[in-house]
Coordinates of C-alpha atoms in Angstrom, one line a residue:
M538 CA 80.1 110.0 103.4
F539 CA 77.9 108.8 100.2
Y540 CA 78.1 112.4 97.4
D541 CA 81.9 112.5 98.5
T542 CA 82.1 108.7 97.9
V543 CA 80.7 108.5 94.4
K544 CA 82.4 111.6 93.3
G545 CA 85.8 110.4 94.9
G546 CA 85.4 107.2 93.1
D547 CA 85.0 109.5 89.5
F548 CA 81.7 108.1 88.7
R549 CA 82.6 104.9 87.9
A550 CA 81.1 102.9 91.1
R551 CA 77.5 101.2 91.4
E552 CA 75.8 104.1 93.1
A553 CA 73.5 101.4 94.6
N554 CA 76.4 100.1 96.4
V555 CA 77.8 103.0 97.6
Y556 CA 74.5 104.2 99.2
R557 CA 73.9 101.0 101.1
L558 CA 77.9 101.5 102.5
A559 CA 76.3 105.0 103.6
Q560 CA 73.8 103.8 105.2
L561 CA 75.7 100.8 107.3
S562 CA 78.5 103.3 108.0
V563 CA 77.3 104.1 111.4
Q564 CA 76.5 100.6 112.6
I565 CA 79.5 99.7 110.9
I566 CA 81.3 101.8 114.0
D567 CA 78.7 101.2 116.5
Q568 CA 80.1 97.2 115.5
C569 CA 83.5 98.3 116.3
V570 CA 83.3 99.8 119.3
A571 CA 81.9 97.1 120.9
Q572 CA 84.4 94.8 119.2
G573 CA 87.1 97.2 121.2
V574 CA 88.1 99.4 118.8
P575 CA 90.1 102.1 120.3
F576 CA 88.7 105.3 118.4
A577 CA 89.7 108.5 119.7
R578 CA 87.1 110.3 121.7
E579 CA 86.6 114.0 123.0
Y580 CA 86.6 115.2 126.8
G581 CA 83.6 113.8 127.6
G582 CA 83.6 110.9 126.1
T583 CA 82.0 111.1 122.8
L584 CA 83.5 109.7 119.5
T585 CA 85.6 112.3 117.6
N586 CA 86.4 112.5 114.4
R587 CA 88.7 114.7 111.7
S588 CA 88.7 115.6 108.3
F589 CA 90.3 112.9 105.2
G590 CA 91.1 113.1 102.0
G591 CA 88.6 113.6 99.1
A592 CA 86.3 115.5 102.3
Q593 CA 85.5 118.9 103.0
V594 CA 83.5 117.9 106.3
S595 CA 84.6 116.1 109.5
R596 CA 83.0 113.1 109.0
T597 CA 86.0 110.8 109.8
F598 CA 86.1 108.3 113.0
Y599 CA 89.8 106.6 114.1
A600 CA 92.4 105.8 116.1
R601 CA 95.4 108.4 116.2
G602 CA 97.0 107.3 113.2
Q603 CA 96.6 103.3 113.4
T604 CA 93.0 103.0 112.4
G605 CA 93.1 100.8 109.5
Q606 CA 95.8 98.7 111.8
Q607 CA 93.1 99.0 115.0
L608 CA 90.3 98.1 112.7
L609 CA 91.6 95.0 112.4
L610 CA 92.7 94.1 115.3
G611 CA 89.5 94.5 116.7
A612 CA 88.1 92.1 114.2
Y613 CA 91.0 89.1 114.8
Q614 CA 90.0 89.4 118.1
A615 CA 86.3 88.4 117.5
L616 CA 87.2 85.9 114.6
E617 CA 89.7 83.8 118.1
R618 CA 86.4 84.2 120.1
Q619 CA 84.0 82.8 118.2
V620 CA 87.0 79.6 117.5
D621 CA 87.7 79.3 121.3
A622 CA 83.9 79.1 121.4
G623 CA 83.8 76.5 119.1
S624 CA 81.2 78.2 115.9
V625 CA 84.7 78.9 114.0
T626 CA 87.4 76.2 112.5
M627 CA 90.4 77.9 111.8
F628 CA 92.9 76.6 109.0
P629 CA 96.3 77.9 109.1
R630 CA 99.2 77.4 106.8
M631 CA 96.6 76.6 104.2
E632 CA 96.3 78.6 100.7
M633 CA 93.8 78.0 98.2
L634 CA 94.8 76.9 95.1
D635 CA 91.6 76.4 93.0
L636 CA 87.9 76.7 93.2
I637 CA 85.6 73.5 92.7
V638 CA 83.1 74.1 90.6
V639 CA 80.6 71.4 90.2
D640 CA 77.4 71.4 87.6
G641 CA 78.7 75.4 87.6
V642 CA 78.1 76.1 91.2
A643 CA 81.6 76.8 94.0
R644 CA 81.1 73.6 96.3
G645 CA 85.0 73.6 97.5
I646 CA 88.5 74.9 97.3
V647 CA 91.3 72.0 96.4
T648 CA 94.2 74.0 99.3
R649 CA 97.8 73.1 99.7
N650 CA 98.5 72.9 103.6
L651 CA 102.1 75.2 103.7
V652 CA 104.3 72.7 105.9
T653 CA 103.6 69.6 104.8
G654 CA 102.9 70.5 101.0
K655 CA 99.4 68.6 101.2
L656 CA 96.7 69.3 98.5
E657 CA 93.2 69.1 100.3
A658 CA 89.4 69.4 98.9
H659 CA 86.7 71.2 101.6
I660 CA 83.7 70.4 99.9
A661 CA 80.8 73.3 100.7
H662 CA 78.0 74.1 99.9
A663 CA 79.0 77.6 99.3
V664 CA 82.5 80.0 99.4
I665 CA 83.1 83.4 100.8
L666 CA 86.8 84.8 98.8
A667 CA 87.9 88.1 101.4
T668 CA 91.5 87.4 99.7
G669 CA 92.6 91.4 99.6
G670 CA 93.7 93.0 96.4
Y671 CA 96.7 92.4 93.6
G672 CA 99.1 95.5 94.6
N673 CA 101.9 93.3 94.8
V674 CA 101.9 92.4 90.8
Y675 CA 103.5 95.7 90.9
Y676 CA 106.6 94.0 93.2
L677 CA 107.0 97.3 95.8
S678 CA 103.8 98.4 97.3
T679 CA 102.7 99.4 100.3
N680 CA 100.5 95.4 100.7
A681 CA 102.0 92.6 103.0
K682 CA 104.5 90.4 100.4
G683 CA 102.0 87.5 101.2
S684 CA 99.3 89.4 99.8
N685 CA 98.3 87.9 95.8
A686 CA 95.6 87.2 93.8
T687 CA 95.9 83.6 93.9
A688 CA 92.7 83.1 95.5
I689 CA 90.9 86.1 93.1
W690 CA 93.2 84.6 89.9
R691 CA 92.1 80.5 89.8
A692 CA 87.9 81.9 90.3
Y693 CA 88.3 83.5 87.6
K694 CA 89.9 81.2 85.3
R695 CA 86.7 79.2 86.4
G696 CA 84.5 81.0 85.1
A697 CA 83.8 84.1 87.5
L698 CA 84.2 87.4 85.6
F699 CA 86.6 90.0 86.7
A700 CA 86.2 93.3 87.0
N701 CA 87.6 96.9 86.4
P702 CA 91.1 95.6 86.9
C703 CA 92.5 98.3 85.6
F704 CA 91.4 100.5 88.7
T705 CA 94.5 100.7 91.4
Q706 CA 95.1 103.1 93.5
I707 CA 98.9 105.0 94.0
H708 CA 98.9 105.9 97.2
P709 CA 100.8 109.7 98.1
T710 CA 102.1 109.2 101.7
C711 CA 104.7 106.6 101.3
I712 CA 107.9 106.7 102.5
P713 CA 110.4 106.9 98.9
V714 CA 111.9 103.9 97.9
S715 CA 115.9 104.3 98.7
G716 CA 117.6 101.0 96.6
D717 CA 116.8 98.4 94.8
Y718 CA 116.5 95.7 98.0
Q719 CA 113.4 96.7 98.8
S720 CA 110.9 94.1 99.1
K721 CA 108.3 96.2 100.1
L722 CA 107.6 99.8 100.8
T723 CA 106.2 101.7 104.4
L724 CA 102.8 103.8 103.9
M725 CA 102.9 107.0 106.2
S726 CA 99.4 107.2 107.8
E727 CA 97.2 110.1 105.2
S728 CA 96.1 111.5 108.5
L729 CA 99.5 113.5 108.5
R730 CA 98.2 115.5 105.8
N731 CA 95.3 117.0 108.4
D732 CA 98.5 119.0 109.3
G733 CA 102.1 118.6 107.1
R734 CA 101.5 120.9 104.3
I735 CA 103.0 119.7 101.0
W736 CA 105.4 121.4 99.0
V737 CA 108.9 121.1 97.1
P738 CA 111.4 124.1 95.8
R739 CA 110.6 125.8 93.7
K740 CA 113.4 125.9 91.4
A741 CA 114.3 123.0 89.3
G742 CA 117.3 121.2 90.7
D743 CA 117.4 122.7 94.6
K744 CA 119.3 120.6 96.2
R745 CA 119.6 123.1 99.6
A746 CA 118.7 121.4 103.1
P747 CA 114.5 122.4 103.6
D748 CA 115.6 125.2 106.3
Q749 CA 118.0 127.1 104.3
I750 CA 114.5 127.0 101.5
A751 CA 113.0 130.0 102.4
D752 CA 109.0 130.5 102.2
A753 CA 109.1 132.3 99.5
E754 CA 110.9 129.5 97.4
R755 CA 108.7 126.6 98.3
D756 CA 105.7 125.8 95.9
Y757 CA 102.8 124.8 98.3
F758 CA 102.0 122.4 95.0
L759 CA 98.6 121.1 95.9
E760 CA 97.4 124.8 98.0
R761 CA 98.7 126.9 95.2
R762 CA 96.0 124.1 92.7
Y763 CA 93.1 122.9 95.1
P764 CA 92.3 125.9 97.4
S765 CA 89.4 124.5 98.5
F766 CA 91.4 121.2 100.3
G767 CA 94.4 121.5 99.6
N768 CA 96.4 119.2 101.3
L769 CA 93.1 116.7 101.4
V770 CA 92.5 116.6 97.8
P771 CA 91.9 112.8 97.2
R772 CA 94.5 110.8 97.0
D773 CA 94.7 109.7 92.8
V774 CA 95.0 114.1 92.2
A775 CA 97.4 114.8 95.4
S776 CA 99.6 111.3 93.7
R777 CA 99.6 112.9 90.3
N778 CA 100.5 116.0 91.4
A779 CA 102.9 114.8 93.5
K780 CA 104.8 112.8 90.6
A781 CA 104.4 115.9 88.3
V782 CA 106.6 118.0 90.2
C783 CA 108.8 116.0 90.6
D784 CA 109.1 115.4 86.9
E785 CA 109.9 118.5 87.2
G786 CA 112.8 117.8 88.5
R787 CA 111.6 119.8 91.4
G788 CA 112.3 116.2 93.9
V789 CA 113.6 116.2 97.1
G790 CA 116.0 113.4 98.4
E791 CA 118.7 111.2 96.7
T792 CA 116.6 110.1 93.9
G793 CA 114.5 113.2 93.1
L794 CA 111.4 111.1 93.8
G795 CA 109.8 112.8 96.8
V796 CA 108.7 115.6 97.9
Y797 CA 108.5 117.4 101.1
L798 CA 105.4 116.9 104.1
D799 CA 106.0 120.0 106.7
F800 CA 105.1 120.2 110.3
A801 CA 106.8 123.0 111.3
D802 CA 103.9 125.0 111.0
S803 CA 101.6 122.9 113.0
I804 CA 103.9 122.9 115.3
K805 CA 104.5 125.7 115.7
R806 CA 101.0 127.0 115.8
L807 CA 99.6 123.7 118.0
G808 CA 101.8 122.9 119.9
K809 CA 105.0 119.8 119.8
H810 CA 102.4 118.2 122.7
V811 CA 99.5 118.3 120.3
V812 CA 101.2 117.1 117.0
E813 CA 102.8 114.3 118.8
E814 CA 99.9 113.4 120.5
R815 CA 97.7 113.1 117.2
Y816 CA 101.1 111.5 115.1
G817 CA 103.8 110.0 117.1
N818 CA 103.3 106.6 116.6
L819 CA 104.4 107.3 112.6
F820 CA 106.5 110.1 113.7
E821 CA 108.6 107.5 115.7
M822 CA 108.1 104.6 112.9
Y823 CA 109.2 107.2 110.3
Q824 CA 112.8 108.0 112.4
R825 CA 113.3 104.7 112.8
I826 CA 113.3 103.7 109.1
T827 CA 115.5 107.4 108.0
D828 CA 117.0 107.9 110.8
E829 CA 115.2 112.1 110.4
D830 CA 113.5 113.4 113.0
P831 CA 110.9 114.0 111.5
Y832 CA 110.0 116.9 114.5
K833 CA 113.1 119.0 112.9
V834 CA 113.4 118.3 109.2
P835 CA 110.2 117.8 106.7
M836 CA 108.6 113.9 106.0
R837 CA 110.2 112.3 102.0
I838 CA 106.9 111.0 100.6
Y839 CA 106.7 109.8 97.4
P840 CA 103.1 107.9 96.1
A841 CA 103.1 104.2 95.9
I842 CA 100.9 101.3 94.9
H843 CA 97.6 101.1 97.5
Y844 CA 94.9 99.9 97.2
T845 CA 93.0 98.3 94.0
M846 CA 89.7 98.6 93.3
G847 CA 89.2 96.2 90.3
G848 CA 88.4 92.7 91.4
L849 CA 85.5 89.7 90.4
W850 CA 82.7 91.3 89.6
V851 CA 80.1 90.4 92.3
D852 CA 76.1 91.9 91.7
Y853 CA 74.3 93.6 94.8
N854 CA 74.6 90.5 96.9
L855 CA 77.9 89.7 96.8
Q856 CA 77.2 87.0 94.5
S857 CA 80.1 86.7 91.4
T858 CA 79.1 84.9 87.6
I859 CA 79.3 81.7 89.3
P860 CA 76.8 80.7 91.6
G861 CA 77.8 79.6 94.9
L862 CA 81.1 82.2 94.8
F863 CA 81.0 85.1 96.9
V864 CA 82.9 87.7 97.5
L865 CA 83.9 90.5 99.9
G866 CA 86.0 93.3 100.9
E867 CA 89.1 94.5 98.1
A868 CA 88.6 91.1 96.7
N869 CA 85.2 92.4 95.1
F870 CA 85.6 95.5 93.0
S871 CA 81.9 97.2 94.2
D872 CA 81.9 100.0 96.4
H873 CA 84.9 102.2 94.7
G874 CA 85.4 103.1 91.6
A875 CA 88.2 104.9 89.8
N876 CA 89.6 105.8 93.1
R877 CA 88.7 104.9 97.2
L878 CA 88.6 107.3 99.5
G879 CA 89.9 107.7 102.9
A880 CA 89.0 105.6 105.5
S881 CA 86.4 103.3 103.1
A882 CA 88.4 99.9 102.4
L883 CA 88.0 98.4 105.7
M884 CA 84.6 100.1 106.1
Q885 CA 83.5 98.1 103.1
G886 CA 85.1 94.9 104.0
L887 CA 83.2 95.3 107.5
S888 CA 79.8 96.2 105.4
D889 CA 80.8 93.1 103.4
G890 CA 81.6 90.8 106.2
Y891 CA 78.7 92.0 108.8
F892 CA 75.5 93.5 107.4
V893 CA 75.2 92.3 103.6
V894 CA 76.6 88.7 103.3
P895 CA 74.8 86.8 106.2
Y896 CA 71.6 88.1 104.6
T897 CA 72.4 86.8 100.9
L898 CA 74.3 83.9 101.8
G899 CA 71.6 82.9 103.8
N900 CA 68.9 83.9 101.4
Y901 CA 71.0 81.4 98.6
L902 CA 71.6 78.6 101.1
A903 CA 67.6 78.4 101.4
T904 CA 67.4 78.9 97.7
A905 CA 69.3 76.5 96.3
K906 CA 68.8 73.1 95.2
L907 CA 72.3 71.5 96.2
A908 CA 73.5 68.2 96.3
P909 CA 75.7 66.1 98.5
V910 CA 79.0 66.2 96.7
A911 CA 82.0 63.3 97.6
D912 CA 85.1 63.8 97.8
S913 CA 85.6 61.4 95.0
H914 CA 83.6 63.4 92.2
A915 CA 84.9 63.6 89.1
D916 CA 84.6 68.0 89.5
V917 CA 86.7 67.1 93.0
S918 CA 89.7 65.0 91.1
N919 CA 90.2 67.0 88.2
A920 CA 90.7 69.8 90.6
L921 CA 93.2 67.9 93.3
R922 CA 94.8 67.2 89.2
S923 CA 95.2 70.4 88.2
V924 CA 96.4 71.9 91.5
E925 CA 99.3 68.8 91.1
Q926 CA 100.3 69.1 87.7
S927 CA 100.7 73.2 87.9
V928 CA 102.8 72.4 91.3
Q929 CA 105.2 69.3 89.7
K930 CA 105.3 71.9 85.6
L931 CA 107.0 74.8 88.3
L932 CA 108.9 72.3 90.2
A933 CA 110.7 70.8 86.9
I934 CA 111.2 74.1 85.1
K935 CA 114.9 73.8 86.8
G936 CA 115.9 77.4 84.9
K937 CA 118.5 79.9 85.8
R938 CA 116.3 83.0 86.9
T939 CA 115.0 82.9 90.7
V940 CA 111.3 84.1 91.0
D941 CA 112.2 86.9 92.2
S942 CA 113.8 88.1 89.9
F943 CA 111.1 87.7 87.9
H944 CA 108.8 89.7 90.0
K945 CA 110.7 92.5 89.8
A946 CA 111.2 92.8 86.4
L947 CA 106.8 92.7 85.9
G948 CA 106.9 95.3 88.8
K949 CA 108.8 97.6 86.9
I950 CA 107.0 96.8 83.8
V951 CA 103.2 97.0 85.2
W952 CA 104.6 100.5 87.5
E953 CA 106.2 102.1 84.1
Y954 CA 103.2 101.8 81.4
C955 CA 100.7 100.8 84.0
G956 CA 101.0 103.0 86.9
M957 CA 100.2 106.8 87.7
S958 CA 99.8 107.4 83.9
R959 CA 99.3 105.4 81.2
T960 CA 98.9 105.7 76.9
A961 CA 97.7 103.0 74.2
E962 CA 101.7 102.9 73.6
G963 CA 103.1 101.9 76.5
L964 CA 100.0 99.8 77.1
T965 CA 100.8 97.6 73.5
A966 CA 104.4 98.0 74.2
A967 CA 103.1 97.1 78.7
I968 CA 101.0 93.1 76.6
S969 CA 104.3 92.1 74.4
K970 CA 106.8 93.0 77.8
I971 CA 105.0 90.8 79.5
R972 CA 104.1 88.0 77.3
Q973 CA 108.3 87.7 76.9
L974 CA 109.3 87.0 80.6
R975 CA 106.3 85.2 80.8
D976 CA 107.6 83.2 78.5
E977 CA 110.9 83.3 79.5
F978 CA 109.8 82.1 83.3
W979 CA 108.4 79.4 82.3
T980 CA 111.0 78.4 80.6
N981 CA 114.3 79.7 82.9
V982 CA 112.3 80.0 86.2
T983 CA 114.0 78.0 89.0
V984 CA 111.9 77.0 92.7
P985 CA 114.3 74.6 94.7
G986 CA 113.3 71.9 96.9
S987 CA 109.9 69.9 96.1
G988 CA 106.0 70.1 97.1
A989 CA 106.3 67.8 99.7
D990 CA 107.9 70.3 102.9
L991 CA 107.6 73.6 103.5
N992 CA 109.0 75.3 100.3
Q993 CA 108.5 79.3 100.0
S994 CA 110.3 80.1 96.9
L995 CA 107.4 77.2 95.4
E996 CA 104.4 79.7 97.0
N997 CA 105.7 82.7 95.3
A998 CA 106.4 81.0 92.0
G999 CA 102.5 80.1 92.5
R1000 CA 101.8 83.8 92.9
V1001 CA 103.9 85.4 90.1
A1002 CA 102.4 83.1 87.4
D1003 CA 99.5 84.3 87.9
F1004 CA 100.5 87.7 88.6
F1005 CA 101.5 87.7 85.2
E1006 CA 98.6 86.8 83.8
L1007 CA 96.6 89.5 85.8
A1008 CA 99.7 92.1 85.0
E1009 CA 98.8 91.4 81.3
L1010 CA 94.4 91.5 82.1
M1011 CA 95.5 94.9 83.7
C1012 CA 97.3 96.5 80.7
I1013 CA 94.0 95.3 78.2
D1014 CA 91.8 97.3 80.8
A1015 CA 93.5 100.2 80.6
R1016 CA 94.4 100.5 76.8
D1017 CA 90.3 99.5 76.3
R1018 CA 89.5 102.1 78.8
N1019 CA 89.9 105.3 76.3
E1020 CA 89.1 108.2 78.9
S1021 CA 91.1 108.9 82.2
C1022 CA 88.3 108.5 85.9
G1023 CA 90.0 108.6 88.9
G1024 CA 93.4 106.3 89.7
H1025 CA 92.9 106.0 85.7
F1026 CA 95.1 108.3 84.0
R1027 CA 95.2 108.3 80.3
E1028 CA 97.6 111.2 78.9
E1029 CA 95.5 111.6 75.9
H1030 CA 92.6 112.0 77.8
Q1031 CA 93.3 115.0 80.3
T1032 CA 91.5 118.8 80.5
P1033 CA 93.9 121.9 79.9
E1034 CA 94.5 122.2 83.5
G1035 CA 96.4 117.7 83.7
E1036 CA 92.7 117.0 85.2
A1037 CA 91.4 113.4 84.9
Q1038 CA 88.8 113.5 81.3
R1039 CA 86.1 111.2 81.4
D1040 CA 84.6 109.8 78.9
D1041 CA 80.8 108.8 80.4
E1042 CA 78.9 108.8 76.9
R1043 CA 81.2 105.7 76.3
Y1044 CA 82.8 104.4 79.3
S1045 CA 80.6 104.9 81.9
Y1046 CA 80.1 100.7 82.7
V1047 CA 81.8 98.1 84.5
A1048 CA 84.3 96.1 82.7
A1049 CA 83.7 92.7 83.0
W1050 CA 86.2 90.8 81.7
G1051 CA 86.2 86.7 81.1
Y1052 CA 88.7 84.2 80.5
K1053 CA 88.9 82.4 78.2
G1054 CA 91.4 80.0 77.9
Y1055 CA 95.1 80.2 78.3
G1056 CA 97.0 83.3 75.6
N1057 CA 93.7 83.9 74.5
F1058 CA 92.2 87.3 74.8
P1059 CA 89.6 87.6 77.4
E1060 CA 86.6 88.4 76.1
L1061 CA 83.9 92.0 77.5
S1062 CA 81.3 91.9 79.0
R1063 CA 79.8 95.6 80.2
E1064 CA 77.9 96.6 82.9
P1065 CA 76.4 99.9 82.6
L1066 CA 76.2 102.5 85.5
E1067 CA 73.4 104.2 86.0
F1068 CA 72.7 107.3 88.4
E1069 CA 69.6 108.3 90.4
Y1070 CA 71.0 110.8 92.8
V1071 CA 74.3 111.8 92.4
H1072 CA 74.7 112.8 88.5
P1073 CA 78.3 113.3 86.8
S1074 CA 80.1 116.0 86.5
Q1075 CA 83.9 117.4 86.4
R1076 CA 84.9 116.4 89.2
S1077 CA 86.4 119.3 90.7
Y1078 CA 88.7 120.2 94.0
K1079 CA 89.5 123.4 93.5

């Protein structure tokens, strides 16, 4: 796992962090089993394993095709048990809108009650952010619509460095876009690539039904290009190859933006009942969404924005550059490098939360000298006033365009220029377009209602305002990194075979950006990456 993860991240992760993740992986599985996660088991009762993208060894524990969901349910239920015991107090329907920093140390947060609109300051000895990724900057992504970057972005504006913002992951196994009316995309589990074969017609423009295309007229392009890994290449490789065949005019479906994921051979070899046991819930979900039966016709899939490897910079103890601010899971940058292998997102979150931060936060609290902070403290009052002013500013614009129309337009720019492939010219154009759109947003957005009650337009407006600034930083980071690595594919930097070409001499570092004020160019700090055990080499999955 240690080797696969360092290699899968294209040697752009901290080796020490990845080693710790691999060390803790067995304890994480035991923790989840104890919490009631229904992992698949052998007939004799022992936990079973399967393969996953980027790995040739069956080392992945799973719960049918919904492992991530079951892990979340296990963690949620364990949390609710502590709430019932009185050891945890929950504040539902609250959104963090600012970080309270006193004498350079994180001492609390400002929240808005999403029902009443009331702003509140919560004073603390330390702050932990475990707020997920920023994939929704693209508008269409596999993330829940509530997922946003506001918590980490406001912390960035208070002085926390933001690391590797351009490292975003495209998931290859997503139901294709079907129209402009969609607000999100549906992810099909990567586990499907264990038994499904990915192909497109050999001839461009071939619009025949899949059962009319003979095997000799099909191109199983991943199996052809990567005979060792086949359909189980890492996500960035699978996604880029799917885009390439669609760009050649060989994509399937009405839009031509799709490839087939075909289970006919597996059904013939294993029997329908075995495939149903493994993936029945996923097949049912696909049929409900598309009205196509994947037992009879191949699924259609296309890459979509999924996970973000960038996030707030943290040290080995998960502390940001602001003392007292700890950042966990997808909200930090630490373990995945330039690409995430499947089956490791929730593993990192569980590792950070259950096995790392209890010790590192305890050490911080034991050694820090933290004077009491009153609610009337000037820094607390200033944070509250700053949030109130930003809320009133949004409400006062009273323009003519909806928040969603700006978000959609921003998403198209970022997807086009900072998506599956990037160029210096395109990124420069994207920065200019983002700035123009952002200027229009602040003069022409309409936010109906008031800040004194439930107002989802106001919530979304604040998040989209943050996405504008984050999108610009993503493009700046992508333009500055003149190499290709993992999910960051610069067209100018590729091997003769079209694979990502790193530049270890100049770019073997974590790019950590510091905020220098609205509209000003951010400041770049570099953390050199050192590899003691796994020596960087050209990634090959052939």
